[in-house]
PDB file of C-alpha atoms in Angstrom:
ATOM      1  CA  UNK A 169     -27.335 -33.060 -21.561  1.00  0.00           C
ATOM      2  CA  UNK A 170     -27.826 -33.964 -17.895  1.00  0.00           C
ATOM      3  CA  UNK A 171     -24.257 -32.837 -17.181  1.00  0.00           C
ATOM      4  CA  UNK A 172     -24.911 -29.422 -18.752  1.00  0.00           C
ATOM      5  CA  UNK A 173     -28.121 -29.073 -16.758  1.00  0.00           C
ATOM      6  CA  UNK A 174     -26.317 -29.881 -13.513  1.00  0.00           C
ATOM      7  CA  UNK A 175     -23.496 -27.437 -14.264  1.00  0.00           C
ATOM      8  CA  UNK A 176     -25.997 -24.686 -15.037  1.00  0.00           C
ATOM      9  CA  UNK A 177     -27.995 -25.555 -11.920  1.00  0.00           C
ATOM     10  CA  UNK A 178     -24.859 -25.336  -9.783  1.00  0.00           C
ATOM     11  CA  UNK A 179     -23.909 -22.033 -11.391  1.00  0.00           C
ATOM     12  CA  UNK A 180     -27.311 -20.416 -10.909  1.00  0.00           C
ATOM     13  CA  UNK A 181     -27.681 -21.804  -7.405  1.00  0.00           C
ATOM     14  CA  UNK A 182     -24.384 -20.118  -6.513  1.00  0.00           C
ATOM     15  CA  UNK A 183     -25.617 -16.795  -7.917  1.00  0.00           C
ATOM     16  CA  UNK A 184     -28.615 -16.737  -5.619  1.00  0.00           C
ATOM     17  CA  UNK A 185     -26.822 -18.118  -2.610  1.00  0.00           C
ATOM     18  CA  UNK A 186     -27.678 -17.824   1.009  1.00  0.00           C
ATOM     19  CA  UNK A 187     -25.472 -20.630   2.200  1.00  0.00           C
ATOM     20  CA  UNK A 188     -24.792 -20.554   5.931  1.00  0.00           C
ATOM     21  CA  UNK A 189     -21.174 -19.872   6.829  1.00  0.00           C
ATOM     22  CA  UNK A 190     -19.207 -20.858   9.935  1.00  0.00           C
ATOM     23  CA  UNK A 191     -15.727 -19.812  10.988  1.00  0.00           C
ATOM     24  CA  UNK A 192     -13.092 -22.129  12.435  1.00  0.00           C
ATOM     25  CA  UNK A 193     -14.122 -21.724  16.078  1.00  0.00           C
ATOM     26  CA  UNK A 194     -17.804 -22.242  15.246  1.00  0.00           C
ATOM     27  CA  UNK A 195     -16.882 -25.374  13.295  1.00  0.00           C
ATOM     28  CA  UNK A 196     -14.862 -26.733  16.229  1.00  0.00           C
ATOM     29  CA  UNK A 197     -17.854 -26.090  18.496  1.00  0.00           C
ATOM     30  CA  UNK A 198     -20.199 -27.838  16.053  1.00  0.00           C
ATOM     31  CA  UNK A 199     -17.870 -30.839  15.968  1.00  0.00           C
ATOM     32  CA  UNK A 200     -18.147 -31.066  19.750  1.00  0.00           C
ATOM     33  CA  UNK A 201     -21.887 -31.480  19.184  1.00  0.00           C
ATOM     34  CA  UNK A 202     -21.269 -34.307  16.666  1.00  0.00           C
ATOM     35  CA  UNK A 203     -22.240 -32.288  13.596  1.00  0.00           C
ATOM     36  CA  UNK A 204     -21.101 -34.104  10.458  1.00  0.00           C
ATOM     37  CA  UNK A 205     -18.229 -32.400   8.604  1.00  0.00           C
ATOM     38  CA  UNK A 206     -17.571 -33.385   4.990  1.00  0.00           C
ATOM     39  CA  UNK A 207     -14.383 -32.627   3.058  1.00  0.00           C
ATOM     40  CA  UNK A 208     -15.183 -32.476  -0.683  1.00  0.00           C
ATOM     41  CA  UNK A 209     -11.598 -31.944  -1.890  1.00  0.00           C
ATOM     42  CA  UNK A 210      -9.587 -34.396  -3.980  1.00  0.00           C
ATOM     43  CA  UNK A 211      -7.329 -37.209  -2.822  1.00  0.00           C
ATOM     44  CA  UNK A 212      -4.246 -35.174  -3.725  1.00  0.00           C
ATOM     45  CA  UNK A 213      -5.430 -32.273  -1.580  1.00  0.00           C
ATOM     46  CA  UNK A 214      -6.140 -34.578   1.369  1.00  0.00           C
ATOM     47  CA  UNK A 215      -2.643 -36.025   1.117  1.00  0.00           C
ATOM     48  CA  UNK A 216      -0.973 -32.618   0.772  1.00  0.00           C
ATOM     49  CA  UNK A 217      -2.789 -30.676   3.494  1.00  0.00           C
ATOM     50  CA  UNK A 218      -4.440 -33.348   5.641  1.00  0.00           C
ATOM     51  CA  UNK A 219      -8.059 -33.205   6.730  1.00  0.00           C
ATOM     52  CA  UNK A 220      -9.897 -31.759   9.684  1.00  0.00           C
ATOM     53  CA  UNK A 221     -10.128 -34.382  12.413  1.00  0.00           C
ATOM     54  CA  UNK A 222     -13.321 -36.476  12.159  1.00  0.00           C
ATOM     55  CA  UNK A 223     -14.208 -35.006   8.759  1.00  0.00           C
ATOM     56  CA  UNK A 224     -15.625 -37.427   6.202  1.00  0.00           C
ATOM     57  CA  UNK A 225     -13.568 -37.234   2.990  1.00  0.00           C
ATOM     58  CA  UNK A 226     -15.934 -37.533   0.010  1.00  0.00           C
ATOM     59  CA  UNK A 227     -14.530 -36.031  -3.204  1.00  0.00           C
ATOM     60  CA  UNK A 228     -17.101 -34.227  -5.316  1.00  0.00           C
ATOM     61  CA  UNK A 229     -15.070 -32.724  -8.187  1.00  0.00           C
ATOM     62  CA  UNK A 230     -12.055 -34.727  -9.337  1.00  0.00           C
ATOM     63  CA  UNK A 231      -8.761 -33.187 -10.514  1.00  0.00           C
ATOM     64  CA  UNK A 232     -10.289 -32.587 -13.951  1.00  0.00           C
ATOM     65  CA  UNK A 233     -13.467 -30.953 -12.620  1.00  0.00           C
ATOM     66  CA  UNK A 234     -15.608 -34.006 -13.324  1.00  0.00           C
ATOM     67  CA  UNK A 235     -18.090 -35.433 -10.866  1.00  0.00           C
ATOM     68  CA  UNK A 236     -20.533 -38.270 -10.355  1.00  0.00           C
ATOM     69  CA  UNK A 237     -23.457 -36.801  -8.452  1.00  0.00           C
ATOM     70  CA  UNK A 238     -25.225 -40.109  -7.882  1.00  0.00           C
ATOM     71  CA  UNK A 239     -22.098 -41.791  -6.514  1.00  0.00           C
ATOM     72  CA  UNK A 240     -21.336 -38.788  -4.288  1.00  0.00           C
ATOM     73  CA  UNK A 241     -24.895 -38.592  -2.934  1.00  0.00           C
ATOM     74  CA  UNK A 242     -24.825 -42.319  -2.128  1.00  0.00           C
ATOM     75  CA  UNK A 243     -21.707 -41.833  -0.010  1.00  0.00           C
ATOM     76  CA  UNK A 244     -23.015 -38.563   1.467  1.00  0.00           C
ATOM     77  CA  UNK A 245     -26.267 -40.247   2.575  1.00  0.00           C
ATOM     78  CA  UNK A 246     -24.274 -42.571   4.833  1.00  0.00           C
ATOM     79  CA  UNK A 247     -23.544 -39.548   7.043  1.00  0.00           C
ATOM     80  CA  UNK A 248     -26.411 -37.142   6.408  1.00  0.00           C
ATOM     81  CA  UNK A 249     -29.557 -39.153   7.006  1.00  0.00           C
ATOM     82  CA  UNK A 250     -32.278 -36.563   6.360  1.00  0.00           C
ATOM     83  CA  UNK A 251     -32.757 -33.129   4.837  1.00  0.00           C
ATOM     84  CA  UNK A 252     -33.081 -31.390   8.219  1.00  0.00           C
ATOM     85  CA  UNK A 253     -29.775 -32.686   9.625  1.00  0.00           C
ATOM     86  CA  UNK A 254     -27.105 -30.031  10.157  1.00  0.00           C
ATOM     87  CA  UNK A 255     -23.777 -30.605   8.385  1.00  0.00           C
ATOM     88  CA  UNK A 256     -20.740 -28.633   7.265  1.00  0.00           C
ATOM     89  CA  UNK A 257     -18.908 -29.022   3.956  1.00  0.00           C
ATOM     90  CA  UNK A 258     -15.549 -27.594   3.013  1.00  0.00           C
ATOM     91  CA  UNK A 259     -13.019 -27.539   0.201  1.00  0.00           C
ATOM     92  CA  UNK A 260      -9.712 -25.704  -0.221  1.00  0.00           C
ATOM     93  CA  UNK A 261     -10.948 -22.103  -0.593  1.00  0.00           C
ATOM     94  CA  UNK A 262     -14.786 -22.392  -0.378  1.00  0.00           C
ATOM     95  CA  UNK A 263     -15.421 -22.073  -4.138  1.00  0.00           C
ATOM     96  CA  UNK A 264     -16.476 -25.673  -4.787  1.00  0.00           C
ATOM     97  CA  UNK A 265     -18.250 -25.689  -1.444  1.00  0.00           C
ATOM     98  CA  UNK A 266     -20.472 -22.775  -2.457  1.00  0.00           C
ATOM     99  CA  UNK A 267     -21.527 -24.508  -5.646  1.00  0.00           C
ATOM    100  CA  UNK A 268     -22.200 -27.859  -4.023  1.00  0.00           C
ATOM    101  CA  UNK A 269     -23.749 -26.407  -0.861  1.00  0.00           C
ATOM    102  CA  UNK A 270     -26.197 -24.307  -2.796  1.00  0.00           C
ATOM    103  CA  UNK A 271     -27.062 -27.251  -5.016  1.00  0.00           C
ATOM    104  CA  UNK A 272     -27.788 -29.366  -1.935  1.00  0.00           C
ATOM    105  CA  UNK A 273     -29.868 -26.571  -0.411  1.00  0.00           C
ATOM    106  CA  UNK A 274     -31.671 -25.045  -3.391  1.00  0.00           C
ATOM    107  CA  UNK A 275     -32.051 -28.054  -5.669  1.00  0.00           C
ATOM    108  CA  UNK A 276     -32.263 -30.973  -3.244  1.00  0.00           C
ATOM    109  CA  UNK A 277     -33.851 -29.259  -0.242  1.00  0.00           C
ATOM    110  CA  UNK A 278     -31.265 -29.793   2.498  1.00  0.00           C
ATOM    111  CA  UNK A 279     -32.134 -27.209   5.140  1.00  0.00           C
ATOM    112  CA  UNK A 280     -29.026 -26.954   7.331  1.00  0.00           C
ATOM    113  CA  UNK A 281     -26.055 -26.803   4.972  1.00  0.00           C
ATOM    114  CA  UNK A 282     -23.056 -24.896   6.309  1.00  0.00           C
ATOM    115  CA  UNK A 283     -19.719 -24.109   4.709  1.00  0.00           C
ATOM    116  CA  UNK A 284     -16.385 -23.371   6.344  1.00  0.00           C
ATOM    117  CA  UNK A 285     -15.551 -19.723   5.703  1.00  0.00           C
ATOM    118  CA  UNK A 286     -12.456 -19.530   3.485  1.00  0.00           C
ATOM    119  CA  UNK A 287     -12.225 -23.301   3.140  1.00  0.00           C
ATOM    120  CA  UNK A 288      -9.558 -25.376   4.845  1.00  0.00           C
ATOM    121  CA  UNK A 289      -6.671 -23.274   3.493  1.00  0.00           C
ATOM    122  CA  UNK A 290      -7.841 -19.786   4.531  1.00  0.00           C
ATOM    123  CA  UNK A 291     -10.443 -20.604   7.160  1.00  0.00           C
ATOM    124  CA  UNK A 292      -8.642 -23.352   9.058  1.00  0.00           C
ATOM    125  CA  UNK A 293      -4.935 -23.867   8.347  1.00  0.00           C
ATOM    126  CA  UNK A 294      -4.141 -20.143   7.974  1.00  0.00           C
ATOM    127  CA  UNK A 295      -5.880 -19.568  11.322  1.00  0.00           C
ATOM    128  CA  UNK A 296      -3.481 -21.958  13.073  1.00  0.00           C
ATOM    129  CA  UNK A 297      -5.922 -24.859  13.297  1.00  0.00           C
ATOM    130  CA  UNK A 298      -4.507 -28.377  12.944  1.00  0.00           C
ATOM    131  CA  UNK A 299      -5.260 -31.069  10.398  1.00  0.00           C
ATOM    132  CA  UNK A 300      -4.583 -34.777  10.604  1.00  0.00           C
ATOM    133  CA  UNK A 301      -2.835 -36.932   8.027  1.00  0.00           C
ATOM    134  CA  UNK A 302      -5.122 -38.538   5.489  1.00  0.00           C
ATOM    135  CA  UNK A 303      -4.572 -42.298   5.352  1.00  0.00           C
TER     136      UNK A 303
END
């Protein structure tokens, strides 16, 4: 039942979204100011495409679309210490990011949630930006 509630919450949060969006150059500038960047993709995606340098890889949805919100939030809280801290999340194409970002903002009250426009594939790699190998 809790899983259904969370899925519906994520869905409805995405419908009424006002998630803040940054492009690749804005993200690079934010990184220079030590803004936390979190990659929510899967292990396979990290290995195939690499990650943005200094990003924190914390998978939210696994390859089967499953997730463990409590486990993810425990890892996330190591990097984002309070609900006013600015951070950027990204996935492959920004679809998962929208759902998770709006959940963090609308349901949990994080004020400064940003997403990478187009995700790493269309907003970073396709724009000629480099990734580093995931180890």
